PDB file of C-alpha atoms and ligand atoms in Angstrom:
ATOM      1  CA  UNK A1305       0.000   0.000   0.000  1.00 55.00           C
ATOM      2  CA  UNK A1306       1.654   3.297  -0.785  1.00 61.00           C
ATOM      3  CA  UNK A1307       1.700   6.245   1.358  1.00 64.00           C
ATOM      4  CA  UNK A1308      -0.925   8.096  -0.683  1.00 75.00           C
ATOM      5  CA  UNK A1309      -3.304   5.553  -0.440  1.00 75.00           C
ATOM      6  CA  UNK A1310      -2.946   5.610   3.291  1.00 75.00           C
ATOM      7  CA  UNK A1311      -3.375   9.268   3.407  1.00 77.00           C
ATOM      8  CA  UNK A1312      -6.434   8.897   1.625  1.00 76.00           C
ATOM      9  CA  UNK A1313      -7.933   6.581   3.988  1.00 75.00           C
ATOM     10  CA  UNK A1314      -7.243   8.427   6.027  1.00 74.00           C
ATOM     11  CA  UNK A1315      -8.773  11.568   4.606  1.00 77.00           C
ATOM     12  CA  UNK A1316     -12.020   9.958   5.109  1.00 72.00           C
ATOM     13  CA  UNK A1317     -12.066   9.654   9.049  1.00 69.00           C
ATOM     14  CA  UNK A1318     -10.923  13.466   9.151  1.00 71.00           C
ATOM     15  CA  UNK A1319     -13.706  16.031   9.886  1.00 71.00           C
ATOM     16  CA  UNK A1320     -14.151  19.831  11.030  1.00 73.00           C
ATOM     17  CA  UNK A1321     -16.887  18.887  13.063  1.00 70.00           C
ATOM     18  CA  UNK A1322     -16.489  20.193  16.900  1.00 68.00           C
ATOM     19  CA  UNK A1323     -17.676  18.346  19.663  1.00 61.00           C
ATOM     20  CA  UNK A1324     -17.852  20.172  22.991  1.00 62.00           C
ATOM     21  CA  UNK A1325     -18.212  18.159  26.252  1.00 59.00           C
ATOM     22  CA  UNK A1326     -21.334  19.476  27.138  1.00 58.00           C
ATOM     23  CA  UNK A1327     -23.190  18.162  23.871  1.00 57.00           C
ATOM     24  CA  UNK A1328     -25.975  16.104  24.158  1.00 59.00           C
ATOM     25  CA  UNK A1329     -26.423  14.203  20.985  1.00 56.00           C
ATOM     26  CA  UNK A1330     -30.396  15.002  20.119  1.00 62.00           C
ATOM     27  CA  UNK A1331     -30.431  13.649  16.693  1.00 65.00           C
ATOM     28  CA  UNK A1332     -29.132  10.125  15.441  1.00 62.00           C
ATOM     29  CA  UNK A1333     -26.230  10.688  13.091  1.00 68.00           C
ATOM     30  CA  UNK A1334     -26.077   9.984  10.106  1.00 70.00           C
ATOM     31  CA  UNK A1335     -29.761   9.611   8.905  1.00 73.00           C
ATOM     32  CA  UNK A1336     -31.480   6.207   9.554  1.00 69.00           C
ATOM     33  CA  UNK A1337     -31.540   5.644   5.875  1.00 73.00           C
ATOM     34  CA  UNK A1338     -27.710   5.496   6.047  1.00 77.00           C
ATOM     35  CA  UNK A1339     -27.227   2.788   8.442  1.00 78.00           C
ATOM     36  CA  UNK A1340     -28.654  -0.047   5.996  1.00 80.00           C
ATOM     37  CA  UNK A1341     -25.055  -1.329   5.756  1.00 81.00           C
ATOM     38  CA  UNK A1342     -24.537  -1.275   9.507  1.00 82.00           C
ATOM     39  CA  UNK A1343     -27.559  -2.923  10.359  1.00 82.00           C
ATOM     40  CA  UNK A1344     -26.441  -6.013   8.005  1.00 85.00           C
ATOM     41  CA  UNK A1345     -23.226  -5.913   9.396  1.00 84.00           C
ATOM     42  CA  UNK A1346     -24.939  -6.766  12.536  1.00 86.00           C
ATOM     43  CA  UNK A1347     -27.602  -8.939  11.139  1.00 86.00           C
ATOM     44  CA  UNK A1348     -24.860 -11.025   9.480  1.00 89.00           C
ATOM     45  CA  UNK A1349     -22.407 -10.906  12.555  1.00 89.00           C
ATOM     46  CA  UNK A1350     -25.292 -11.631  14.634  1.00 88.00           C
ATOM     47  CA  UNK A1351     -26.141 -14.999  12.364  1.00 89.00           C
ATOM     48  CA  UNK A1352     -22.164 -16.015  12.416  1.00 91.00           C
ATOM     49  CA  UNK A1353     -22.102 -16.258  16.517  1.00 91.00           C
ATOM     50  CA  UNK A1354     -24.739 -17.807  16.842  1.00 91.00           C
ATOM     51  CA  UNK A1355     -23.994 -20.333  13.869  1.00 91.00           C
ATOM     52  CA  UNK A1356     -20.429 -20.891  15.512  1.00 92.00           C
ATOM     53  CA  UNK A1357     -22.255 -21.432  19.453  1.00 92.00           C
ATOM     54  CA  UNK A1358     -24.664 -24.194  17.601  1.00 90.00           C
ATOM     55  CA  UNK A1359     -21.686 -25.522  16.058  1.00 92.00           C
ATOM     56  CA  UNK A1360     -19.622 -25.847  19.583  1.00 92.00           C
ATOM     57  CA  UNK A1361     -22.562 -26.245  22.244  1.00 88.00           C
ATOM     58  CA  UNK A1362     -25.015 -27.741  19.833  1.00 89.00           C
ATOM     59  CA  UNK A1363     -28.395 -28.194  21.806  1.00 84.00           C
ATOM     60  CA  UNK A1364     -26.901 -26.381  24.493  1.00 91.00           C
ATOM     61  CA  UNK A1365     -27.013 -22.929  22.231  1.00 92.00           C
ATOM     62  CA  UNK A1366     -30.701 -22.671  22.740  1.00 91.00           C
ATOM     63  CA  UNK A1367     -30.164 -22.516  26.921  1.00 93.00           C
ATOM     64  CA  UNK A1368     -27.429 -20.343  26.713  1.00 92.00           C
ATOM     65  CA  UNK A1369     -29.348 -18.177  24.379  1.00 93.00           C
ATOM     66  CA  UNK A1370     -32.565 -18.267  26.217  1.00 93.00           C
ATOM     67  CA  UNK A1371     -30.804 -17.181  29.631  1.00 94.00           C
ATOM     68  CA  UNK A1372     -29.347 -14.347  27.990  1.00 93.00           C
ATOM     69  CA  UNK A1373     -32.201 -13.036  26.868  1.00 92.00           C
ATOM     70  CA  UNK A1374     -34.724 -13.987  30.355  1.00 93.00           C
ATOM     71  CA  UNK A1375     -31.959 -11.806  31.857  1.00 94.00           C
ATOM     72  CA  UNK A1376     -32.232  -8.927  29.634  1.00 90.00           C
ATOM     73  CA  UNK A1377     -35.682  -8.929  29.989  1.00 90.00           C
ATOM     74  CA  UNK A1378     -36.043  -9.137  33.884  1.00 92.00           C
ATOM     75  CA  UNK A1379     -32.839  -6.170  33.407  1.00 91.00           C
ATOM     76  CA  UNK A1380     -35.066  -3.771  31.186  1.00 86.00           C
ATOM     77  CA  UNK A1381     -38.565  -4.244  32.955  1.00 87.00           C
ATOM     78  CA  UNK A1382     -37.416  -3.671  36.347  1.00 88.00           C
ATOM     79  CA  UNK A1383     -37.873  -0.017  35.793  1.00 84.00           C
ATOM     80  CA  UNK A1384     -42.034  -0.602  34.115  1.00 82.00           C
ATOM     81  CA  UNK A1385     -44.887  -0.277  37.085  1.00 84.00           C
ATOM     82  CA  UNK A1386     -46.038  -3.661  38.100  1.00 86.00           C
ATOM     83  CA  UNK A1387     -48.724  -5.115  36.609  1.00 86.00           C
ATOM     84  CA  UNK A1388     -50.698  -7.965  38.114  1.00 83.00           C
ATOM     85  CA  UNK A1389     -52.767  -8.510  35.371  1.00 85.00           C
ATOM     86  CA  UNK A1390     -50.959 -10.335  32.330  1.00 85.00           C
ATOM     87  CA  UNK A1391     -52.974  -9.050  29.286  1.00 84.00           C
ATOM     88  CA  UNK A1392     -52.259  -5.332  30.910  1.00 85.00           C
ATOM     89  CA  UNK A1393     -48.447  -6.162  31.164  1.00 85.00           C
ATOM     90  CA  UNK A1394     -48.216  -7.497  27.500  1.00 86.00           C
ATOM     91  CA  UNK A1395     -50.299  -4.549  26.187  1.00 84.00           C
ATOM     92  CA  UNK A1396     -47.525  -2.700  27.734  1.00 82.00           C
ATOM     93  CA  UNK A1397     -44.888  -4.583  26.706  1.00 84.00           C
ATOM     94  CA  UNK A1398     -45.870  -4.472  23.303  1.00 83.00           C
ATOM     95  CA  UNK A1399     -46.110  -0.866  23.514  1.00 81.00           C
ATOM     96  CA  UNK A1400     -42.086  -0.433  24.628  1.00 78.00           C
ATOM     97  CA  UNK A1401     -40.979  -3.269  22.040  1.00 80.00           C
ATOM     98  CA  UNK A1402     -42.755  -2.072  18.847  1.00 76.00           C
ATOM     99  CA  UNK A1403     -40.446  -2.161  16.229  1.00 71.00           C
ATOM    100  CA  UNK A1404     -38.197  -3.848  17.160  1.00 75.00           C
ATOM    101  CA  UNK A1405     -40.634  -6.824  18.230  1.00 83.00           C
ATOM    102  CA  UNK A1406     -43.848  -5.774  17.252  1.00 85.00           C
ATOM    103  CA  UNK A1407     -46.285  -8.146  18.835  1.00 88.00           C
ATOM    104  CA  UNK A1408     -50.220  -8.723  19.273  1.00 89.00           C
ATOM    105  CA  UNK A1409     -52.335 -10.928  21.986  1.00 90.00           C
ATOM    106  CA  UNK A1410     -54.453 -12.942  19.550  1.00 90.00           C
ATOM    107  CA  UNK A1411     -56.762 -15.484  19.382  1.00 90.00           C
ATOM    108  CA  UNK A1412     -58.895 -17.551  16.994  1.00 90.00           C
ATOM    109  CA  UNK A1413     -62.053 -16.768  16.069  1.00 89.00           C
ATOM    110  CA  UNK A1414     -63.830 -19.606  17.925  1.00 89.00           C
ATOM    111  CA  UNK A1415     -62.279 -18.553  21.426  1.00 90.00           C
ATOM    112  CA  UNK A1416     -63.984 -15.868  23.625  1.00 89.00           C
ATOM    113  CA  UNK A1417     -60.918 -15.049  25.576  1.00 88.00           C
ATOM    114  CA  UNK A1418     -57.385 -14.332  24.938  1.00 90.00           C
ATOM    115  CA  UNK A1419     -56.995 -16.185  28.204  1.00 91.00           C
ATOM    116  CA  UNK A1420     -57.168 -19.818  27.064  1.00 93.00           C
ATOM    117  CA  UNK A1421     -57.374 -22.981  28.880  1.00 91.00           C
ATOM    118  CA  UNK A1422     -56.418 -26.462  27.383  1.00 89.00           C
ATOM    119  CA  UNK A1423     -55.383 -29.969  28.319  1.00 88.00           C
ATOM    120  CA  UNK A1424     -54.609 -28.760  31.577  1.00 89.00           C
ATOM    121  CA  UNK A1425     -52.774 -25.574  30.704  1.00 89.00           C
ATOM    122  CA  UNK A1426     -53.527 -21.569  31.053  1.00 91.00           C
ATOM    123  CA  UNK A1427     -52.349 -19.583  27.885  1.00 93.00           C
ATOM    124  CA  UNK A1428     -52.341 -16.877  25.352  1.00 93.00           C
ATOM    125  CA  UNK A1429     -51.215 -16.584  22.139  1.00 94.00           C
ATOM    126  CA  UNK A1430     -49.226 -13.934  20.671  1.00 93.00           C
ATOM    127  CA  UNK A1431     -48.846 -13.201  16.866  1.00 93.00           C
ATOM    128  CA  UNK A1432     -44.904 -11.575  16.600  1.00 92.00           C
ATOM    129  CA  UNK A1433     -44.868  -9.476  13.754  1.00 90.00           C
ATOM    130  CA  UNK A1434     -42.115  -7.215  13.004  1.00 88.00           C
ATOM    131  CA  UNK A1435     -38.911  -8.713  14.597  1.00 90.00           C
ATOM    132  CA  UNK A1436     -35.536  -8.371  14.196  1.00 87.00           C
ATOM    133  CA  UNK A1437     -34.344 -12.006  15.306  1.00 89.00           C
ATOM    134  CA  UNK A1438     -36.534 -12.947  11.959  1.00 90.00           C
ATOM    135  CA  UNK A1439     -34.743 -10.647  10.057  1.00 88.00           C
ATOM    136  CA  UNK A1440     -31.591 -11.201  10.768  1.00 88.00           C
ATOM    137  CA  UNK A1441     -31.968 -15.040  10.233  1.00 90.00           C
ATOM    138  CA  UNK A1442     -34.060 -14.335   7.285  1.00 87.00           C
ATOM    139  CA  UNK A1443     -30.998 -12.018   5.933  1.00 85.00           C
ATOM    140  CA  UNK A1444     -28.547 -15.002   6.348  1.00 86.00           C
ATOM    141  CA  UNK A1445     -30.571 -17.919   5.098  1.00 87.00           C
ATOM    142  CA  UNK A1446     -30.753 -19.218   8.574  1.00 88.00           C
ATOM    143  CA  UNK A1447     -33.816 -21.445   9.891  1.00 88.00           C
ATOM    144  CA  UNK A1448     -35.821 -19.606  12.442  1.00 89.00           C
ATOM    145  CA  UNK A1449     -37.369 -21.090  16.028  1.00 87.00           C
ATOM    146  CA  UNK A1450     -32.873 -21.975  16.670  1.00 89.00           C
ATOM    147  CA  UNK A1451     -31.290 -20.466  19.551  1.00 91.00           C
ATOM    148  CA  UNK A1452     -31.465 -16.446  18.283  1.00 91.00           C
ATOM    149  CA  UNK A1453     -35.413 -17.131  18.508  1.00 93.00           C
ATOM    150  CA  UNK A1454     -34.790 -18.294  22.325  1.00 92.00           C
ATOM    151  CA  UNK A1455     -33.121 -14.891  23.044  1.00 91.00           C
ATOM    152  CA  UNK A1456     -36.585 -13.270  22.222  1.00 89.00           C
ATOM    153  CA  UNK A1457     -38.842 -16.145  24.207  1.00 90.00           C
ATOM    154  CA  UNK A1458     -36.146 -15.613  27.037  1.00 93.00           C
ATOM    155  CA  UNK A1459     -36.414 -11.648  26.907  1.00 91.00           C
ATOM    156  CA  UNK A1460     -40.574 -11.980  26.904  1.00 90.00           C
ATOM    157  CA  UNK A1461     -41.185 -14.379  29.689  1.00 92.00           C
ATOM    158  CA  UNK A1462     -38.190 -12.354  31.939  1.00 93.00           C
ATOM    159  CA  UNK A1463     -40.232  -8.746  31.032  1.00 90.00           C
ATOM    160  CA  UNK A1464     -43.681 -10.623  31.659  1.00 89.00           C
ATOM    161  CA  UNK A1465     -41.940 -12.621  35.364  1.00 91.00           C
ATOM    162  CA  UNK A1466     -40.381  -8.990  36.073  1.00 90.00           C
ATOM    163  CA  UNK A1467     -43.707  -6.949  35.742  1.00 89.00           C
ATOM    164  CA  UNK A1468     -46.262  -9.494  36.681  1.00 88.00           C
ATOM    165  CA  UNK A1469     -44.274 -11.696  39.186  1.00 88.00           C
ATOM    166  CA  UNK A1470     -45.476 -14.840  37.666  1.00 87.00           C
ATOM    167  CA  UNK A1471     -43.845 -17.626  36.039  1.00 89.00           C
ATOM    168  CA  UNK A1472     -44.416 -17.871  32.474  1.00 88.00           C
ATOM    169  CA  UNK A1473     -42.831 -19.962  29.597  1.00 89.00           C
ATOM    170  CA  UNK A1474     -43.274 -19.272  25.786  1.00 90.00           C
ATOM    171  CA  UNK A1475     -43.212 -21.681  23.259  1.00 90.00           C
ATOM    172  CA  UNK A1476     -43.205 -21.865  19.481  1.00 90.00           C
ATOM    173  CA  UNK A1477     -46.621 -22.918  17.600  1.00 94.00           C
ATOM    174  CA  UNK A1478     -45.288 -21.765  13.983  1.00 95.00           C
ATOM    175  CA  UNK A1479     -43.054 -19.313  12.314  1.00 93.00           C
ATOM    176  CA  UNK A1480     -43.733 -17.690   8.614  1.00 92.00           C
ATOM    177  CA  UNK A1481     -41.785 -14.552   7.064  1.00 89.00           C
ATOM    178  CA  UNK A1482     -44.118 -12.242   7.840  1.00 90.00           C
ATOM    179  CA  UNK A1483     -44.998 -13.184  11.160  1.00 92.00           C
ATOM    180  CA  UNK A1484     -44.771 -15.955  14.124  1.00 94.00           C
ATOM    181  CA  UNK A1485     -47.392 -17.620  16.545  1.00 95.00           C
ATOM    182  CA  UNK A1486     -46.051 -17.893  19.869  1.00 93.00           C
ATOM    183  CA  UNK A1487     -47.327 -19.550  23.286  1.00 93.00           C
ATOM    184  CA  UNK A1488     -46.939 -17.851  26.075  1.00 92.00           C
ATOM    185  CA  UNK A1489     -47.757 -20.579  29.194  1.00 92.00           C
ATOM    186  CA  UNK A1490     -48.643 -19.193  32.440  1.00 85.00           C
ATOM    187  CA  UNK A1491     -47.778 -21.113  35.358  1.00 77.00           C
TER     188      UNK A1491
ATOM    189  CA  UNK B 133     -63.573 -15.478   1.405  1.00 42.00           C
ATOM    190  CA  UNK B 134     -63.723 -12.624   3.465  1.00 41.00           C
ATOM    191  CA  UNK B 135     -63.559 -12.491   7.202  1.00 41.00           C
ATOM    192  CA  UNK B 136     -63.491  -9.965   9.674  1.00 39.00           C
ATOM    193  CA  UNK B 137     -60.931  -9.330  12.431  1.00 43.00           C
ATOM    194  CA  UNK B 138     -60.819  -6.455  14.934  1.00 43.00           C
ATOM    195  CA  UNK B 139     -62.152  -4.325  12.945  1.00 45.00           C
ATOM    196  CA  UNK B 140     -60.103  -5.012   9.761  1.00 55.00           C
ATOM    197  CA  UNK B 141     -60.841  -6.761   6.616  1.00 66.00           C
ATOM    198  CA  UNK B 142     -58.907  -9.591   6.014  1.00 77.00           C
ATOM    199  CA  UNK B 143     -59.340 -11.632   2.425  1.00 86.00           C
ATOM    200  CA  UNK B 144     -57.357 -14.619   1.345  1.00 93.00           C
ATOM    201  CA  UNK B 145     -58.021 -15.729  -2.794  1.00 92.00           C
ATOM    202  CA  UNK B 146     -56.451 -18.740  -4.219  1.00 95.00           C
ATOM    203  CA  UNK B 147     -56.375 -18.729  -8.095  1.00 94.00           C
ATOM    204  CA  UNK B 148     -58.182 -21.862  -8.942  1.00 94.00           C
ATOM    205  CA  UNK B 149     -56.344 -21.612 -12.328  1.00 94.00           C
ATOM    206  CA  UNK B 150     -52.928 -21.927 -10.457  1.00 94.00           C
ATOM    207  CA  UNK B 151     -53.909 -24.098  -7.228  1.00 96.00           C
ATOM    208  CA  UNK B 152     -53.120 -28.390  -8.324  1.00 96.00           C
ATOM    209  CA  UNK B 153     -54.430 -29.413  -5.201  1.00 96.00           C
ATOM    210  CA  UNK B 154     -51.119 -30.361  -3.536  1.00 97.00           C
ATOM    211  CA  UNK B 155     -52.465 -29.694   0.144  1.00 97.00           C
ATOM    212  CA  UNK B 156     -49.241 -28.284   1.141  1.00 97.00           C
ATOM    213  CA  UNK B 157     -50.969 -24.653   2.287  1.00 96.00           C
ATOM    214  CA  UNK B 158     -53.429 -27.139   4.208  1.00 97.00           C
ATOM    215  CA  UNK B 159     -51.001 -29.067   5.640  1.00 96.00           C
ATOM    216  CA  UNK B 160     -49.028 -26.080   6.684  1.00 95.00           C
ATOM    217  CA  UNK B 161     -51.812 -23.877   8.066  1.00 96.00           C
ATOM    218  CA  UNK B 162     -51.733 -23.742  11.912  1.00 94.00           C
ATOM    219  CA  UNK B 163     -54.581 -22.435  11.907  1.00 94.00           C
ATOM    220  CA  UNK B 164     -56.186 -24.292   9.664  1.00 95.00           C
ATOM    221  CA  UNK B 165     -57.610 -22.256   7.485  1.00 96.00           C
ATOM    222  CA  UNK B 166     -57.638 -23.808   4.259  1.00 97.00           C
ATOM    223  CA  UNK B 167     -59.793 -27.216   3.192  1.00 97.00           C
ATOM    224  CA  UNK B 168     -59.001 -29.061  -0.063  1.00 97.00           C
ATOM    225  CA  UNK B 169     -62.846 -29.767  -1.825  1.00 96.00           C
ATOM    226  CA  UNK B 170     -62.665 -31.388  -5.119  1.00 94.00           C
ATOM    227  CA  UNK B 171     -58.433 -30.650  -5.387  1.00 94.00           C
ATOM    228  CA  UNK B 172     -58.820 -26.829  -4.626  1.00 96.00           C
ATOM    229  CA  UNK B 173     -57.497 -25.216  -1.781  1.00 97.00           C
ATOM    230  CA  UNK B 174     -60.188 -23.017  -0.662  1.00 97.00           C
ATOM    231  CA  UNK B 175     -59.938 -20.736   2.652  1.00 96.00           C
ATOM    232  CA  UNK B 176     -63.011 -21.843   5.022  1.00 95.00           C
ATOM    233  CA  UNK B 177     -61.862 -20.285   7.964  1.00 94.00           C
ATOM    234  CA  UNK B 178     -59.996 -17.045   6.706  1.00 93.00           C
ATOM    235  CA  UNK B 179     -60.962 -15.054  10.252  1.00 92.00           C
ATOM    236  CA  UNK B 180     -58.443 -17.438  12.037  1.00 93.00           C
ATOM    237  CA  UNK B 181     -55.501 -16.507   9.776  1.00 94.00           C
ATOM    238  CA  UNK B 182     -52.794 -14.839  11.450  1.00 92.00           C
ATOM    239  CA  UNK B 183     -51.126 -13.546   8.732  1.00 90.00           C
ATOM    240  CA  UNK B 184     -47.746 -15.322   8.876  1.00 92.00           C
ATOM    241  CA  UNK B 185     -47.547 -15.716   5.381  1.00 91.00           C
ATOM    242  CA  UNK B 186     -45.956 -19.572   5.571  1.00 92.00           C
ATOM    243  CA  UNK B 187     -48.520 -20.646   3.369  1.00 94.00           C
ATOM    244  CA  UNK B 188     -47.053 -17.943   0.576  1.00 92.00           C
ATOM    245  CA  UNK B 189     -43.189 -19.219   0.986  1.00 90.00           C
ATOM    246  CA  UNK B 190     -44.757 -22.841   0.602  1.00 93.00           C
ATOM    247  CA  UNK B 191     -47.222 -23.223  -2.110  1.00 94.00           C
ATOM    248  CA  UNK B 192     -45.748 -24.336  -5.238  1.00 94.00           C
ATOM    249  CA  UNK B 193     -48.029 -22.579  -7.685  1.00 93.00           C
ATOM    250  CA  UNK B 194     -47.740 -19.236  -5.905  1.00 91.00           C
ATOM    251  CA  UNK B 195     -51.462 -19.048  -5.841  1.00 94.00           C
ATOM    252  CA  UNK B 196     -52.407 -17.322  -2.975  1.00 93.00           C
ATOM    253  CA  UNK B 197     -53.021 -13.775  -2.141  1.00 92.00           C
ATOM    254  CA  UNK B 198     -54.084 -12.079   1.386  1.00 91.00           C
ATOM    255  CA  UNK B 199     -55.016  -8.817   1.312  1.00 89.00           C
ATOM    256  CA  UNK B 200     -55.427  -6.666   4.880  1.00 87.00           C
ATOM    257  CA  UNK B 201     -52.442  -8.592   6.826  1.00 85.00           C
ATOM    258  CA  UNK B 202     -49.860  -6.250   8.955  1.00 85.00           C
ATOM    259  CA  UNK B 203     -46.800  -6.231   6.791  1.00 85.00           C
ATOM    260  CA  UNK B 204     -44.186  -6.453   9.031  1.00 85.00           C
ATOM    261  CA  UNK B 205     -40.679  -4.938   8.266  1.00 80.00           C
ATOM    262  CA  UNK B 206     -37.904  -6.847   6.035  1.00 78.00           C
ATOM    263  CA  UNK B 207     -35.200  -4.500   6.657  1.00 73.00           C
ATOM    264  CA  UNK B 208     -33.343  -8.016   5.678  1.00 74.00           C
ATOM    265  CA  UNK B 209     -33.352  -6.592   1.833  1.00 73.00           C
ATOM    266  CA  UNK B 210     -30.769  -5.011   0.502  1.00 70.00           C
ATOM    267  CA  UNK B 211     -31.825  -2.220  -0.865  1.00 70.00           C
ATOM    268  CA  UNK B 212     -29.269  -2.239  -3.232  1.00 72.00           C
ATOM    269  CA  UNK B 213     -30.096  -5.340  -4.651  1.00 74.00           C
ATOM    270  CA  UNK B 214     -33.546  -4.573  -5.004  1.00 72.00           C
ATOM    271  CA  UNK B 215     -32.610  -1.474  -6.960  1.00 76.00           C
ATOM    272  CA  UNK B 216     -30.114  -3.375  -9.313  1.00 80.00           C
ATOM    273  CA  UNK B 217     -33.182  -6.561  -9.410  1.00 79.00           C
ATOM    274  CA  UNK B 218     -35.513  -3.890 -10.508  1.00 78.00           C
ATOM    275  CA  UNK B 219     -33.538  -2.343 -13.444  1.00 83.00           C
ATOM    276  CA  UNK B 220     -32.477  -5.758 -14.841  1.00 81.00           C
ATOM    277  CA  UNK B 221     -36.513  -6.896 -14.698  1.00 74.00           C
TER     278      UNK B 221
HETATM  279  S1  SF4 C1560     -50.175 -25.061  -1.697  1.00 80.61           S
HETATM  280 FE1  SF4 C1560     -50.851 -23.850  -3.464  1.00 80.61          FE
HETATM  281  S2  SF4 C1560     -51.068 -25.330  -5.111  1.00 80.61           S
HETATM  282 FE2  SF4 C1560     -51.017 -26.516  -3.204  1.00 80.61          FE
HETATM  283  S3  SF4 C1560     -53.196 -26.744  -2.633  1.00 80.61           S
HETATM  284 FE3  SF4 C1560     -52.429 -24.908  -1.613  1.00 80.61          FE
HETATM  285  S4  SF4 C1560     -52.953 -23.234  -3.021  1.00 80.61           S
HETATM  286 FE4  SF4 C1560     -53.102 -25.125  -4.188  1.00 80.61          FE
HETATM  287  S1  SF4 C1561     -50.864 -16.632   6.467  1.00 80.61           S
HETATM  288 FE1  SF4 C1561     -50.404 -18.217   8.019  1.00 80.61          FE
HETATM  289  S2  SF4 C1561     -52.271 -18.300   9.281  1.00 80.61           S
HETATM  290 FE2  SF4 C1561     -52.811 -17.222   7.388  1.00 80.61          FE
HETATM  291  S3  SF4 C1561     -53.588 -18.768   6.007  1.00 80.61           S
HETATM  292 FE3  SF4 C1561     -51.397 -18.616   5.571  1.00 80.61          FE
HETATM  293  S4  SF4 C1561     -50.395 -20.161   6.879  1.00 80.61           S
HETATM  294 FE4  SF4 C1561     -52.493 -19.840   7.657  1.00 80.61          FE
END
């Protein structure tokens, strides 16, 4: 590599933009629009860990995965009211996630509640719609309900123990590209 | 078939001209929503779908269409390829 081509590499990380301590950054910089390339550097760095912790742990990715995330979620909903009543605490879950993890409490048509009971067991269904975990396996060709979908089941049921103080457990029903059914069991 | 759900409209058509009765989109359906009568798929119970879209990725003859689903984001395109996709088409 010759000098000038350094120096032009350089050039690029040089600015006369002036930061001052005391700046609070109010805007995201650069534009949204501009971080397509970062985002799939993520997506695809996000697919290559966990394709490398399936290959080392095998089964054992999906309980290191799903820890992670029951911990993030019990970490970011300390700080939400509590909420004894579980459709309240997913409506309000759903409101801080959208986006990111856009979800819905569904049910079929036939069912009068979104509370259901079967064989034994107390549920309710949720319909994830937008979702970045999708995406990003999606983006590398990856099959989804694998240990990057336990990092979402982990981070709902450790938001809905956190604000409700129940134990819950989520489970898969089906997964689509536009959107996934989900179980979430209370206990 | 039309069905109505929270409000919303949602309609599922299957092209009868493109559906050969292969029963993967029944199969497939958690909810079931489709029924095969006389080797057509046809959408009895189009109020229970949940608009995954599963059914789309699987059928072979690309014969369905939903119309009032959420569609949820795919920032998982390149936008660049899309772009380059959509000259060359
Ligand atoms: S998957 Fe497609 S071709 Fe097969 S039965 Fe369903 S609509 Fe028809
Ligand atoms: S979108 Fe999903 S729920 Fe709706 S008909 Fe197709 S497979 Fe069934």
């Amino acid at each position: 590599m010759t000098d000038g081509t350094i120096e032009k590499m350089k050039g690029a990380f040089s600015t006369d933009l002036v930061y001052r301590s005391e700046d609070v950054p109010l805007t995201c910089i650069p534009h949204p629009e501009e971080l397509e390339d970062t985002l799939h550097g993520l997506m695809k760095l996000n697919g290559l860990i966990i394709r490398s912790l399936e290959e080392v742990a095998g089964r054992g990715a999906n309980a290191v995965t799903y820890r992670a995330g029951r911990k993030y979620g019990h970490e970011v909903a300390k700080y939400f009211e509590k909420i004894e009543n579980i459709e309240e605490a997913l409506k309000e879950l759903s409101d801080i996630l959208r986006g990111q993890f856009t979800f819905e409490i569904w049910k079929p048509a036939d069912k009068t509640s979104y509370i259901i009971q079967e064989n034994g067991s107390t549920f309710i269904y949720l319909v994830f719609h937008d979702c970045i975990v999708r995406q990003t396996l999606r983006r590398n060709g990856q099959a989804q309900g694998g240990p990057l979908c336990q990092t979402l089941y982990g981070y709902v049921v450790g938001a809905i123990e956190e604000i409700t103080g129940k134990k819950a457990k989520l489970e898969i029903v089906h997964t689509g590209p536009n959107a996934c059914l989900k179980k979430l069991i209370i206990q | 078939m039309i069905s109505r759900r929270y409000g919303s409209v949602i309609e599922i058509r299957v092209d009868d001209n493109a559906c050969n009765g292969c029963g993967l989109c029944v199969k497939d359906c958690p909810m079931h929503v489709y029924e095969l009568r006389e080797s057509l798929s046809v959408p009895i119970h189009p109020e229970n779908c949940m608009g995954c879209l599963s059914c789309h990725e699987i059928c072979p003859a690309q014969a369905l269409e939903h119309k009032g689903i959420y569609p949820s984001r795919r920032h998982y395109i390149d936008i660049r390829v899309c772009e380059m996709l959509n000259r060359v088409i």
